[in-house]
XYZ file of N, CA and C in Angstrom:
279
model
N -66.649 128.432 -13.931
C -66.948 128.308 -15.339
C -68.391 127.863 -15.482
N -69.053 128.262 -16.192
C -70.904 128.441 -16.227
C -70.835 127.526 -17.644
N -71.839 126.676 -17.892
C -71.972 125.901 -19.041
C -73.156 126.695 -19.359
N -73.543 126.602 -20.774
C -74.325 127.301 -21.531
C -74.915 126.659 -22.413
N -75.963 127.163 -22.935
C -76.478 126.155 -24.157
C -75.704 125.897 -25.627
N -74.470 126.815 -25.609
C -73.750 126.514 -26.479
C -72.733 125.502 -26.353
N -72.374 124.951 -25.573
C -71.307 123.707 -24.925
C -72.425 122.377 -25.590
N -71.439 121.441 -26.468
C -72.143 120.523 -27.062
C -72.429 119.263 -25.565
N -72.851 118.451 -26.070
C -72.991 117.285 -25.396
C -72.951 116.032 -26.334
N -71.492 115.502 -25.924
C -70.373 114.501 -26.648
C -71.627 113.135 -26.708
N -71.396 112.797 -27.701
C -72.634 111.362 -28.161
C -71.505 110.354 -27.968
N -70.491 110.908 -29.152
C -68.817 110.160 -29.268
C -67.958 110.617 -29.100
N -67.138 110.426 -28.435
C -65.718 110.828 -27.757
C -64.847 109.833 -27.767
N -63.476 110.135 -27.870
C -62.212 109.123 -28.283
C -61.447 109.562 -27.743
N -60.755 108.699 -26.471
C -59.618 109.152 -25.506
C -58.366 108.669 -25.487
N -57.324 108.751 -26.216
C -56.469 107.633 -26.262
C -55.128 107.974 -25.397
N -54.177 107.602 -24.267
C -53.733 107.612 -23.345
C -52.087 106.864 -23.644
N -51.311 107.720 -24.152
C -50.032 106.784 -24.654
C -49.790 105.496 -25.367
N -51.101 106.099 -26.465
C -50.921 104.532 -27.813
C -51.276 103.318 -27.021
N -51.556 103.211 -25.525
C -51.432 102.132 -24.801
C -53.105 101.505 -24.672
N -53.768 102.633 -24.363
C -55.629 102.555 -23.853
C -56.233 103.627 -24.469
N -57.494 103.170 -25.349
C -58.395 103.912 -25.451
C -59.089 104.016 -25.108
N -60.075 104.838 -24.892
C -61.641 104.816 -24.189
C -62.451 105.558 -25.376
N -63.518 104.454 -26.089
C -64.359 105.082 -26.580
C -66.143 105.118 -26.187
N -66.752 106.360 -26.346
C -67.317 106.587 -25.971
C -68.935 106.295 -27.036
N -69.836 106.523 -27.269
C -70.727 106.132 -27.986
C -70.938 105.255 -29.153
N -70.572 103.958 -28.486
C -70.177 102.707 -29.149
C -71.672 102.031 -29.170
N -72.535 101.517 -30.006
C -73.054 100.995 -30.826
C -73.474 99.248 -30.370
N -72.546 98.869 -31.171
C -72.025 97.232 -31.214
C -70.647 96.943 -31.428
N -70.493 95.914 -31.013
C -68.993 95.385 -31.580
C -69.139 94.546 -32.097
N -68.833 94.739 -33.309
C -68.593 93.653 -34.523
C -67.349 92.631 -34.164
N -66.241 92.640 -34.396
C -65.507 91.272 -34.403
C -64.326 92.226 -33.418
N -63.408 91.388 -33.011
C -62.026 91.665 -32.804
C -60.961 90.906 -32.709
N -59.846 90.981 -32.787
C -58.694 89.954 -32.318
C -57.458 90.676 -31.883
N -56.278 90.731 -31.773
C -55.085 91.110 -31.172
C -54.558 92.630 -32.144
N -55.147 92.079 -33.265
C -54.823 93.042 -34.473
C -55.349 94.426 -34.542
N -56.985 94.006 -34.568
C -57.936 95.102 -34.951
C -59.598 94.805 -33.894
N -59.881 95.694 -33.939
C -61.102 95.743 -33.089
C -62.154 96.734 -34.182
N -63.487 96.248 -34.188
C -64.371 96.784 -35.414
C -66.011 96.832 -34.412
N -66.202 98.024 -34.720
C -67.198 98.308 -33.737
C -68.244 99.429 -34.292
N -69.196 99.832 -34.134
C -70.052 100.626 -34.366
C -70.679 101.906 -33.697
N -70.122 102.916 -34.012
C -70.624 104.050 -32.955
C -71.546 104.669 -33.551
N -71.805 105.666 -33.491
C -72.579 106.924 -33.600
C -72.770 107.533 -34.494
N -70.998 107.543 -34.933
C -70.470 108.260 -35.790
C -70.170 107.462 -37.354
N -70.531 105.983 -36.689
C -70.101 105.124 -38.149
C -69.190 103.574 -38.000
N -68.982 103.395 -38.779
C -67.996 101.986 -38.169
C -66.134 102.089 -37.916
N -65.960 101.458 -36.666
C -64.572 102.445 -36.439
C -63.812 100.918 -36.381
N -62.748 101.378 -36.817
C -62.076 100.056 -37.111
C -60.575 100.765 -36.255
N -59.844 99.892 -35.120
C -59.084 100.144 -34.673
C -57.801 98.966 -34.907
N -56.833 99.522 -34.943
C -55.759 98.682 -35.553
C -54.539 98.794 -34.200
N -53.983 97.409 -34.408
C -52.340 97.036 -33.543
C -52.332 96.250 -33.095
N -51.516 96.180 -32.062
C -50.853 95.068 -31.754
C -50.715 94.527 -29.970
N -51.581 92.957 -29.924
C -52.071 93.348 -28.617
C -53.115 93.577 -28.211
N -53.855 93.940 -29.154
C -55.244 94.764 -28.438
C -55.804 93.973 -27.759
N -56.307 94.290 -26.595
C -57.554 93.494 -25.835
C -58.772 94.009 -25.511
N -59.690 93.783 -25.344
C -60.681 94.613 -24.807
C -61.035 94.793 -22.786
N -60.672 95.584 -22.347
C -60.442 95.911 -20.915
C -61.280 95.788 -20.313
N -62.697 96.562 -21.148
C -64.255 96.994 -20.441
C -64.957 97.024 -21.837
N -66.351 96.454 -21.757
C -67.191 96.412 -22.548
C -68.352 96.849 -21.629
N -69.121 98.124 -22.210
C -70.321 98.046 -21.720
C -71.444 98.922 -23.029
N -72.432 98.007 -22.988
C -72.893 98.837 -24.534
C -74.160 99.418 -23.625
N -74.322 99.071 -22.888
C -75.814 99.790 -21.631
C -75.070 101.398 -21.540
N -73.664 101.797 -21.265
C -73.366 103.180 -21.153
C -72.771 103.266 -22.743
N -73.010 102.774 -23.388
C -72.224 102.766 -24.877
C -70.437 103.302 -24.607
N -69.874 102.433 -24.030
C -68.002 102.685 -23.944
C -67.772 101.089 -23.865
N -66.399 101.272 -24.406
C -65.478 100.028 -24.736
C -64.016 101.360 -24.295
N -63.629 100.007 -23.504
C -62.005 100.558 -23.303
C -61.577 99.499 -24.043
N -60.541 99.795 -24.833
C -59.317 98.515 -25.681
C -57.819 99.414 -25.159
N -56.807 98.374 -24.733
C -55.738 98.310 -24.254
C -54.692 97.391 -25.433
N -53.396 97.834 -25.241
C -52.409 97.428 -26.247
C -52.179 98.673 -27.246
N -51.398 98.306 -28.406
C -50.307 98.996 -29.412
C -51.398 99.889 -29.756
N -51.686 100.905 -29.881
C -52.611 101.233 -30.583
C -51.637 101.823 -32.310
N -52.099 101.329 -33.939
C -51.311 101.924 -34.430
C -52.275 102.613 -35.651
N -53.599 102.559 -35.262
C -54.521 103.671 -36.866
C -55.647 103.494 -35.678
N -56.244 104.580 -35.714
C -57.708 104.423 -36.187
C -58.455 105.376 -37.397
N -59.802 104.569 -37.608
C -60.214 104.770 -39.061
C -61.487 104.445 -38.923
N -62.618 105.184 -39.699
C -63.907 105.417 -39.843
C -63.992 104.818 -41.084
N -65.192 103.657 -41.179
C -65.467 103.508 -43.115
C -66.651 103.683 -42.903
N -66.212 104.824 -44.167
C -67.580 105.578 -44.722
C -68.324 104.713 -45.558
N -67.491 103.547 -46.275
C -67.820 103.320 -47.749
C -69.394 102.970 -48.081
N -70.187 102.772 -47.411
C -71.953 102.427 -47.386
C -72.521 103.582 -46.267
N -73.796 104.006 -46.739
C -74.580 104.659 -46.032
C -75.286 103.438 -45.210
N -75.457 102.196 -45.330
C -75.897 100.806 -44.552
C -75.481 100.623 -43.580
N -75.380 101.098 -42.362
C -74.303 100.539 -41.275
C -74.471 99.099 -41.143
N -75.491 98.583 -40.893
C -76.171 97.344 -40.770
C -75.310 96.431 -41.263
N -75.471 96.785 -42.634
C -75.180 96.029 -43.935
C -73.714 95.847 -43.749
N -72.699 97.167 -43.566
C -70.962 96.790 -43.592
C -70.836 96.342 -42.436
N -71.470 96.445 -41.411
C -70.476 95.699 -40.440
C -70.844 93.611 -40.513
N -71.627 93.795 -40.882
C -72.544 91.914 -41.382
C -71.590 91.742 -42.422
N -71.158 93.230 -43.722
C -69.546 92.543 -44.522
C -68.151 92.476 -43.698
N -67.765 93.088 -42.757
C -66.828 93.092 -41.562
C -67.152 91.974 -41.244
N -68.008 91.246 -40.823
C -67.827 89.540 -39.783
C -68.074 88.127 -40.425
N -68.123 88.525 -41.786
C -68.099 87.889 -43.087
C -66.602 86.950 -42.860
């Protein structure tokens, strides 16, 4: 199989592995977390991950990935500000 200049090259990618582990990929910062929810900043915007359990497994923002482990039960992008800056400083509020 030959790669081509049409094959993208993933900035953000989201791997999630039986609700149990995610692996995300062009992560930013991490804003806050606890057992509940994990709130973080990618590429793509601010991703807010929800359940039960969660821990964080691997943090590395030098390759931009975070693995989080536990329930996984939403994830969710807020759009609501073009500021990223700005909502995630209202996230740790």
């Amino acid at each position: 199989m030959t790669i081509d200049n049409k094959t993208p090259t993933w900035r953000h990618q989201i791997t999630l592995v039986d609700r149990e582990e995610m692996t995300i990929d062009g992560v930013l910062s991490l804003g806050s977390y606890d057992e509940k929810e994990v709130i973080m900043e990618t590429e793509q915007g601010v991703l807010i991950v929800k359940g039960e359990g969660l821990n964080i497994k691997q943090l590395n923002l030098d390759k931009s990935n975070i693995v989080v482990e536990g329930l996984i039960k939403g994830v969710t992008y807020d759009d609501t500000s073009h500021n990223k800056k700005g909502l995630l400083e209202r996230f740790l509020k």
